[in-house]
Amino acid sequence: MMTFKAFLRKEFLEGIRQYKYIALSTGIILFSILDPVMLKLLPSFVANKIPASVIHQLFEFKPKDALANYIKDLFQIGTLFIIFTAAGSINEEVYSQKIVFPLTKGASKSQIVMAKFLYFSTAVCLFLIAGLLFDQYYANLLFEGQKIALSDIVPVYFLLCIFYLFVISLTLLLSSFTKKNISAGILASAVAYSTALLSQFEKLKKFSPYNLILLTNDFGLQDAKTTLVITIMLTLLFLVTTAFRFNNLEIN
Amino acid sequence: MLGNMNMEEMLKLLVPVIVLQFALMIFCLVKLKNDKVKYLPKWSWALIIIIFNFIGPILYLLIGRERD
């Protein structure tokens, strides 16, 4: 337990020193403010190109459309920020030989993996709730129509958290298999984005973690059971494999 | 509520985002001056930081810096 606590503290301090919080907060919170404003400004941007009568039909957004747009951008761009923030966490420890001293003092590798996972998960989940609340505020402020209630945000937040826990565990796993953070980041991005491809097939959709992102449009968890179970199982499997792989890595 | 806002008033909404972008850009350019970089030369990183709003500076912070 000492290793876990020590590494959690180390990750927190390193997060500040290496500006990981700036990257994560920018990737997650920025779009929550930018998206509703840009969506509101969109009709003005295209006003000269489209007849005024059509503009109202084409760009009649409701607060929930703004939220859906934020979640789409979060998946498309925010995921990259999250992946590249976590991509170097295992391989840099090993190949920069920072881990040698703690290991000679008896540090547990499994606890190191758990500490890293908990650190990234906590940071992402905290920024996610901040992002959703900002988006709710701006969407309700800027758009007419049925407002987004706090109770609408809760299932969306839950689904997003589970999806990003999956993404973090995947990134940690690939970080333990690669030597450079950029390779881990590219690989993890490829896998994370291919889950969206998988969900294009109706029969495979519920087995793809990306389905959790699609289900955020329903503002409920009714149809999410299978996808939730599979995503949580994959997350646990990735974490166990990361710990196993890290345990078997030769560290000079 | 904001249905009657004109373009100028709407753009005022973007001011916090624009300020944030400039602050991040300047912070990264100052860091770039003192840091050791990897993958690309310093001038390329400077271009990335300046051209790509938000993504450029964050990309530099995450993968462009040589860690101590």
Tab-separated table of C-alpha atoms in Angstrom:
chain	number	residue	atom	x	y	z
A	1	MET	CA	0.000	0.000	0.000
A	2	MET	CA	2.997	2.266	0.572
A	3	THR	CA	3.934	2.009	-3.130
A	4	PHE	CA	0.387	2.911	-4.154
A	5	LYS	CA	0.277	6.013	-1.966
A	6	ALA	CA	3.800	7.086	-2.889
A	7	PHE	CA	3.163	6.736	-6.632
A	8	LEU	CA	-0.195	8.456	-6.427
A	9	ARG	CA	1.573	11.400	-4.829
A	10	LYS	CA	4.399	11.214	-7.355
A	11	GLU	CA	1.930	11.196	-10.276
A	12	PHE	CA	0.125	14.203	-8.822
A	13	LEU	CA	3.365	16.193	-8.466
A	14	GLU	CA	4.565	15.080	-11.899
A	15	GLY	CA	1.202	16.102	-13.353
A	16	ILE	CA	1.812	19.645	-12.159
A	17	ARG	CA	5.467	19.694	-13.220
A	18	GLN	CA	4.793	18.309	-16.705
A	19	TYR	CA	1.673	20.413	-17.314
A	20	LYS	CA	-0.576	17.353	-17.646
A	21	TYR	CA	-3.434	19.197	-15.931
A	22	ILE	CA	-3.252	22.005	-18.491
A	23	ALA	CA	-3.483	19.459	-21.309
A	24	LEU	CA	-6.326	17.473	-19.745
A	25	SER	CA	-8.379	20.485	-18.722
A	26	THR	CA	-7.923	22.116	-22.139
A	27	GLY	CA	-8.904	18.925	-23.962
A	28	ILE	CA	-11.995	18.329	-21.861
A	29	ILE	CA	-13.288	21.722	-20.722
A	30	LEU	CA	-12.432	23.929	-23.703
A	31	PHE	CA	-15.035	22.441	-26.054
A	32	SER	CA	-17.736	22.742	-23.414
A	33	ILE	CA	-17.450	26.529	-23.728
A	34	LEU	CA	-16.367	26.803	-27.333
A	35	ASP	CA	-18.945	24.454	-28.876
A	36	PRO	CA	-22.196	26.132	-27.734
A	37	VAL	CA	-20.789	29.566	-28.665
A	38	MET	CA	-19.658	28.389	-32.112
A	39	LEU	CA	-22.967	26.617	-32.685
A	40	LYS	CA	-24.773	29.836	-31.825
A	41	LEU	CA	-22.542	31.830	-34.169
A	42	LEU	CA	-22.786	29.314	-37.024
A	43	PRO	CA	-25.878	30.879	-38.677
A	44	SER	CA	-24.102	34.267	-38.708
A	45	PHE	CA	-21.040	32.730	-40.352
A	46	VAL	CA	-23.059	31.239	-43.217
A	47	ALA	CA	-25.618	34.063	-43.470
A	48	ASN	CA	-24.214	35.315	-46.783
A	49	LYS	CA	-24.176	31.897	-48.417
A	50	ILE	CA	-27.593	30.490	-47.480
A	51	PRO	CA	-30.992	32.206	-47.866
A	52	ALA	CA	-32.350	33.545	-44.550
A	53	SER	CA	-35.474	31.389	-44.769
A	54	VAL	CA	-33.399	28.191	-44.930
A	55	ILE	CA	-30.992	29.202	-42.171
A	56	HIS	CA	-33.681	28.940	-39.480
A	57	GLN	CA	-34.649	25.450	-40.632
A	58	LEU	CA	-31.054	24.265	-40.901
A	59	PHE	CA	-29.659	25.750	-37.724
A	60	GLU	CA	-32.438	25.485	-35.214
A	61	PHE	CA	-30.440	24.119	-32.299
A	62	LYS	CA	-31.740	23.174	-28.891
A	63	PRO	CA	-29.663	22.975	-25.678
A	64	LYS	CA	-29.456	19.177	-26.024
A	65	ASP	CA	-27.976	19.566	-29.536
A	66	ALA	CA	-25.222	21.685	-28.015
A	67	LEU	CA	-24.527	18.953	-25.458
A	68	ALA	CA	-24.462	16.280	-28.197
A	69	ASN	CA	-22.049	18.449	-30.199
A	70	TYR	CA	-19.777	18.806	-27.161
A	71	ILE	CA	-19.716	15.026	-26.613
A	72	LYS	CA	-18.912	14.476	-30.305
A	73	ASP	CA	-15.958	16.893	-30.134
A	74	LEU	CA	-14.869	15.418	-26.821
A	75	PHE	CA	-14.636	12.003	-28.458
A	76	GLN	CA	-12.973	13.275	-31.635
A	77	ILE	CA	-10.385	15.616	-30.090
A	78	GLY	CA	-10.580	15.350	-26.281
A	79	THR	CA	-9.769	11.620	-26.514
A	80	LEU	CA	-6.452	12.502	-28.189
A	81	PHE	CA	-5.522	14.838	-25.331
A	82	ILE	CA	-6.332	12.155	-22.765
A	83	ILE	CA	-4.442	9.433	-24.630
A	84	PHE	CA	-1.304	11.508	-25.212
A	85	THR	CA	-1.278	12.665	-21.587
A	86	ALA	CA	-1.247	9.054	-20.376
A	87	ALA	CA	0.786	7.542	-23.218
A	88	GLY	CA	4.217	7.845	-21.649
A	89	SER	CA	3.357	6.805	-18.145
A	90	ILE	CA	4.672	3.228	-18.184
A	91	ASN	CA	7.302	3.239	-20.931
A	92	GLU	CA	8.971	6.437	-19.728
A	93	GLU	CA	9.292	4.982	-16.232
A	94	VAL	CA	11.039	1.932	-17.661
A	95	TYR	CA	13.209	3.374	-20.417
A	96	SER	CA	14.305	6.515	-18.593
A	97	GLN	CA	15.295	4.186	-15.717
A	98	LYS	CA	13.427	6.293	-13.158
A	99	ILE	CA	11.818	3.153	-11.798
A	100	VAL	CA	15.047	1.371	-10.822
A	101	PHE	CA	15.492	3.056	-7.455
A	102	PRO	CA	11.887	2.481	-6.204
A	103	LEU	CA	12.082	-1.158	-7.327
A	104	THR	CA	15.308	-1.792	-5.455
A	105	LYS	CA	13.493	-0.456	-2.384
A	106	GLY	CA	10.767	-3.092	-2.851
A	107	ALA	CA	8.059	-1.111	-4.700
A	108	SER	CA	5.217	-3.226	-6.104
A	109	LYS	CA	4.761	-2.928	-9.865
A	110	SER	CA	1.046	-3.811	-9.719
A	111	GLN	CA	0.466	-1.016	-7.232
A	112	ILE	CA	2.347	1.383	-9.513
A	113	VAL	CA	-0.065	0.510	-12.351
A	114	MET	CA	-3.083	0.950	-10.059
A	115	ALA	CA	-1.790	4.303	-8.790
A	116	LYS	CA	-1.305	5.550	-12.345
A	117	PHE	CA	-4.769	4.373	-13.367
A	118	LEU	CA	-6.403	5.980	-10.340
A	119	TYR	CA	-4.524	9.228	-10.873
A	120	PHE	CA	-5.549	9.578	-14.544
A	121	SER	CA	-9.113	8.393	-13.879
A	122	THR	CA	-9.617	10.891	-11.056
A	123	ALA	CA	-8.247	13.781	-13.090
A	124	VAL	CA	-10.322	12.896	-16.187
A	125	CYS	CA	-13.533	12.327	-14.198
A	126	LEU	CA	-13.119	15.656	-12.383
A	127	PHE	CA	-12.519	17.578	-15.608
A	128	LEU	CA	-15.423	15.734	-17.266
A	129	ILE	CA	-17.947	16.874	-14.670
A	130	ALA	CA	-16.589	20.425	-14.919
A	131	GLY	CA	-16.881	20.264	-18.727
A	132	LEU	CA	-20.441	18.945	-18.637
A	133	LEU	CA	-21.523	21.607	-16.151
A	134	PHE	CA	-19.969	24.392	-18.238
A	135	ASP	CA	-21.655	23.005	-21.346
A	136	GLN	CA	-25.009	22.747	-19.574
A	137	TYR	CA	-24.692	26.371	-18.457
A	138	TYR	CA	-23.737	27.730	-21.877
A	139	ALA	CA	-26.196	25.536	-23.804
A	140	ASN	CA	-29.105	26.581	-21.558
A	141	LEU	CA	-28.020	30.216	-21.770
A	142	LEU	CA	-27.590	30.403	-25.535
A	143	PHE	CA	-30.339	28.200	-26.955
A	144	GLU	CA	-34.112	28.231	-26.793
A	145	GLY	CA	-36.040	25.035	-26.113
A	146	GLN	CA	-36.123	22.368	-23.447
A	147	LYS	CA	-33.316	23.065	-20.988
A	148	ILE	CA	-30.775	20.488	-19.885
A	149	ALA	CA	-31.432	19.486	-16.283
A	150	LEU	CA	-28.801	18.259	-13.848
A	151	SER	CA	-30.558	14.878	-13.876
A	152	ASP	CA	-29.886	14.683	-17.636
A	153	ILE	CA	-26.197	15.208	-17.028
A	154	VAL	CA	-25.782	12.343	-14.509
A	155	PRO	CA	-26.226	9.333	-16.880
A	156	VAL	CA	-24.206	11.127	-19.573
A	157	TYR	CA	-21.404	11.716	-17.073
A	158	PHE	CA	-21.502	8.079	-15.947
A	159	LEU	CA	-21.290	6.757	-19.528
A	160	LEU	CA	-18.458	9.147	-20.432
A	161	CYS	CA	-16.508	8.206	-17.287
A	162	ILE	CA	-16.754	4.483	-18.053
A	163	PHE	CA	-15.674	5.083	-21.651
A	164	TYR	CA	-12.669	7.164	-20.616
A	165	LEU	CA	-11.633	4.663	-17.933
A	166	PHE	CA	-11.519	2.152	-20.784
A	167	VAL	CA	-9.417	4.556	-22.884
A	168	ILE	CA	-6.990	5.155	-19.989
A	169	SER	CA	-6.543	1.437	-19.284
A	170	LEU	CA	-5.982	0.826	-23.015
A	171	THR	CA	-3.365	3.585	-23.134
A	172	LEU	CA	-1.558	2.225	-20.075
A	173	LEU	CA	-1.549	-1.254	-21.626
A	174	LEU	CA	-0.085	-0.016	-24.901
A	175	SER	CA	2.369	2.153	-22.985
A	176	SER	CA	3.705	-1.016	-21.352
A	177	PHE	CA	4.231	-2.610	-24.795
A	178	THR	CA	5.988	0.309	-26.493
A	179	LYS	CA	9.223	2.181	-25.944
A	180	LYS	CA	8.072	5.685	-26.855
A	181	ASN	CA	5.052	7.649	-25.731
A	182	ILE	CA	4.286	8.725	-29.292
A	183	SER	CA	3.976	5.095	-30.470
A	184	ALA	CA	1.750	4.248	-27.494
A	185	GLY	CA	-0.363	7.330	-28.230
A	186	ILE	CA	-0.795	6.523	-31.926
A	187	LEU	CA	-1.659	2.888	-31.217
A	188	ALA	CA	-4.128	3.766	-28.452
A	189	SER	CA	-5.773	6.407	-30.676
A	190	ALA	CA	-6.104	3.878	-33.488
A	191	VAL	CA	-7.800	1.344	-31.205
A	192	ALA	CA	-10.027	3.939	-29.471
A	193	TYR	CA	-11.214	5.388	-32.789
A	194	SER	CA	-11.724	1.969	-34.334
A	195	THR	CA	-14.356	1.279	-31.643
A	196	ALA	CA	-16.414	3.941	-33.457
A	197	LEU	CA	-15.937	1.994	-36.686
A	198	LEU	CA	-17.065	-1.200	-34.966
A	199	SER	CA	-20.273	0.427	-33.809
A	200	GLN	CA	-21.231	1.088	-37.444
A	201	PHE	CA	-22.263	-2.571	-37.628
A	202	GLU	CA	-25.672	-2.913	-36.016
A	203	LYS	CA	-24.998	-6.415	-34.644
A	204	LEU	CA	-21.629	-5.484	-33.122
A	205	LYS	CA	-22.695	-2.085	-31.846
A	206	LYS	CA	-23.526	-3.096	-28.290
A	207	PHE	CA	-20.148	-4.832	-27.932
A	208	SER	CA	-18.221	-1.696	-28.833
A	209	PRO	CA	-17.244	0.724	-26.010
A	210	TYR	CA	-18.030	3.597	-28.401
A	211	ASN	CA	-21.683	2.651	-28.001
A	212	LEU	CA	-21.467	4.391	-24.603
A	213	ILE	CA	-20.809	7.658	-26.449
A	214	LEU	CA	-23.786	6.997	-28.748
A	215	LEU	CA	-25.995	6.204	-25.759
A	216	THR	CA	-25.311	9.616	-24.205
A	217	ASN	CA	-27.911	10.937	-26.695
A	218	ASP	CA	-30.624	8.962	-24.872
A	219	PHE	CA	-29.929	10.620	-21.491
A	220	GLY	CA	-30.504	7.272	-19.798
A	221	LEU	CA	-28.890	3.932	-19.068
A	222	GLN	CA	-31.711	1.627	-20.219
A	223	ASP	CA	-29.893	0.135	-23.223
A	224	ALA	CA	-26.385	0.455	-21.866
A	225	LYS	CA	-26.185	-2.740	-19.794
A	226	THR	CA	-24.336	-5.021	-22.256
A	227	THR	CA	-21.943	-2.316	-23.415
A	228	LEU	CA	-21.239	-1.260	-19.822
A	229	VAL	CA	-20.429	-4.822	-18.742
A	230	ILE	CA	-18.165	-5.407	-21.752
A	231	THR	CA	-16.372	-2.065	-21.365
A	232	ILE	CA	-15.775	-2.605	-17.633
A	233	MET	CA	-14.520	-6.143	-18.283
A	234	LEU	CA	-12.169	-4.892	-21.012
A	235	THR	CA	-10.902	-2.153	-18.677
A	236	LEU	CA	-10.163	-4.700	-15.938
A	237	LEU	CA	-8.550	-7.072	-18.433
A	238	PHE	CA	-6.311	-4.294	-19.770
A	239	LEU	CA	-5.285	-3.303	-16.243
A	240	VAL	CA	-4.443	-6.875	-15.224
A	241	THR	CA	-2.489	-7.371	-18.477
A	242	THR	CA	-0.626	-4.089	-17.929
A	243	ALA	CA	0.341	-5.158	-14.403
A	244	PHE	CA	1.379	-8.606	-15.711
A	245	ARG	CA	3.391	-7.097	-18.578
A	246	PHE	CA	5.022	-4.519	-16.269
A	247	ASN	CA	5.938	-7.298	-13.827
A	248	ASN	CA	7.665	-9.216	-16.604
A	249	LEU	CA	9.488	-6.273	-18.151
A	250	GLU	CA	13.217	-6.475	-17.839
A	251	ILE	CA	14.463	-3.349	-16.157
A	252	ASN	CA	18.188	-2.623	-16.276
B	1	MET	CA	-32.542	34.980	-23.973
B	2	LEU	CA	-29.707	35.932	-26.311
B	3	GLY	CA	-31.739	35.705	-29.487
B	4	ASN	CA	-31.458	39.401	-30.265
B	5	MET	CA	-27.690	39.643	-29.885
B	6	ASN	CA	-25.722	41.002	-32.789
B	7	MET	CA	-22.457	39.619	-34.088
B	8	GLU	CA	-20.323	41.989	-32.008
B	9	GLU	CA	-22.090	41.022	-28.796
B	10	MET	CA	-21.842	37.347	-29.646
B	11	LEU	CA	-18.125	37.688	-30.323
B	12	LYS	CA	-17.731	39.081	-26.827
B	13	LEU	CA	-18.712	35.619	-25.640
B	14	LEU	CA	-15.605	34.302	-27.322
B	15	VAL	CA	-13.277	36.697	-25.496
B	16	PRO	CA	-12.485	34.292	-22.601
B	17	VAL	CA	-11.581	31.581	-25.110
B	18	ILE	CA	-9.422	33.956	-27.171
B	19	VAL	CA	-7.626	35.208	-24.052
B	20	LEU	CA	-7.034	31.599	-22.945
B	21	GLN	CA	-5.627	30.710	-26.372
B	22	PHE	CA	-3.185	33.634	-26.333
B	23	ALA	CA	-2.115	32.932	-22.743
B	24	LEU	CA	-1.447	29.284	-23.615
B	25	MET	CA	0.396	30.229	-26.794
B	26	ILE	CA	2.663	32.738	-25.061
B	27	PHE	CA	3.303	30.357	-22.145
B	28	CYS	CA	4.357	27.627	-24.595
B	29	LEU	CA	6.529	29.944	-26.691
B	30	VAL	CA	8.352	31.091	-23.543
B	31	LYS	CA	8.801	27.465	-22.456
B	32	LEU	CA	9.992	26.534	-25.955
B	33	LYS	CA	12.732	29.150	-25.733
B	34	ASN	CA	14.206	27.481	-22.638
B	35	ASP	CA	13.320	23.804	-23.202
B	36	LYS	CA	15.114	21.045	-25.017
B	37	VAL	CA	12.787	19.724	-27.725
B	38	LYS	CA	12.315	16.397	-29.476
B	39	TYR	CA	10.973	15.048	-32.801
B	40	LEU	CA	11.058	18.453	-34.559
B	41	PRO	CA	13.328	21.514	-34.578
B	42	LYS	CA	12.379	24.471	-32.369
B	43	TRP	CA	11.158	26.631	-35.258
B	44	SER	CA	8.692	23.893	-36.335
B	45	TRP	CA	7.329	23.641	-32.811
B	46	ALA	CA	6.981	27.428	-32.725
B	47	LEU	CA	4.929	27.278	-35.941
B	48	ILE	CA	2.753	24.464	-34.583
B	49	ILE	CA	2.142	26.420	-31.354
B	50	ILE	CA	1.190	29.560	-33.287
B	51	ILE	CA	-0.856	28.007	-36.117
B	52	PHE	CA	-2.908	25.313	-34.399
B	53	ASN	CA	-5.158	26.909	-31.807
B	54	PHE	CA	-5.063	25.055	-28.469
B	55	ILE	CA	-4.028	21.764	-30.082
B	56	GLY	CA	-0.576	23.086	-31.049
B	57	PRO	CA	0.462	24.294	-27.573
B	58	ILE	CA	-0.895	21.159	-25.882
B	59	LEU	CA	0.812	18.905	-28.428
B	60	TYR	CA	4.064	20.677	-27.634
B	61	LEU	CA	3.585	20.309	-23.859
B	62	LEU	CA	2.734	16.620	-24.176
B	63	ILE	CA	5.156	15.282	-26.756
B	64	GLY	CA	7.478	18.079	-27.839
B	65	ARG	CA	9.446	18.652	-24.663
B	66	GLU	CA	12.466	16.659	-23.625
B	67	ARG	CA	11.670	15.609	-20.061
B	68	ASP	CA	14.249	16.290	-17.354
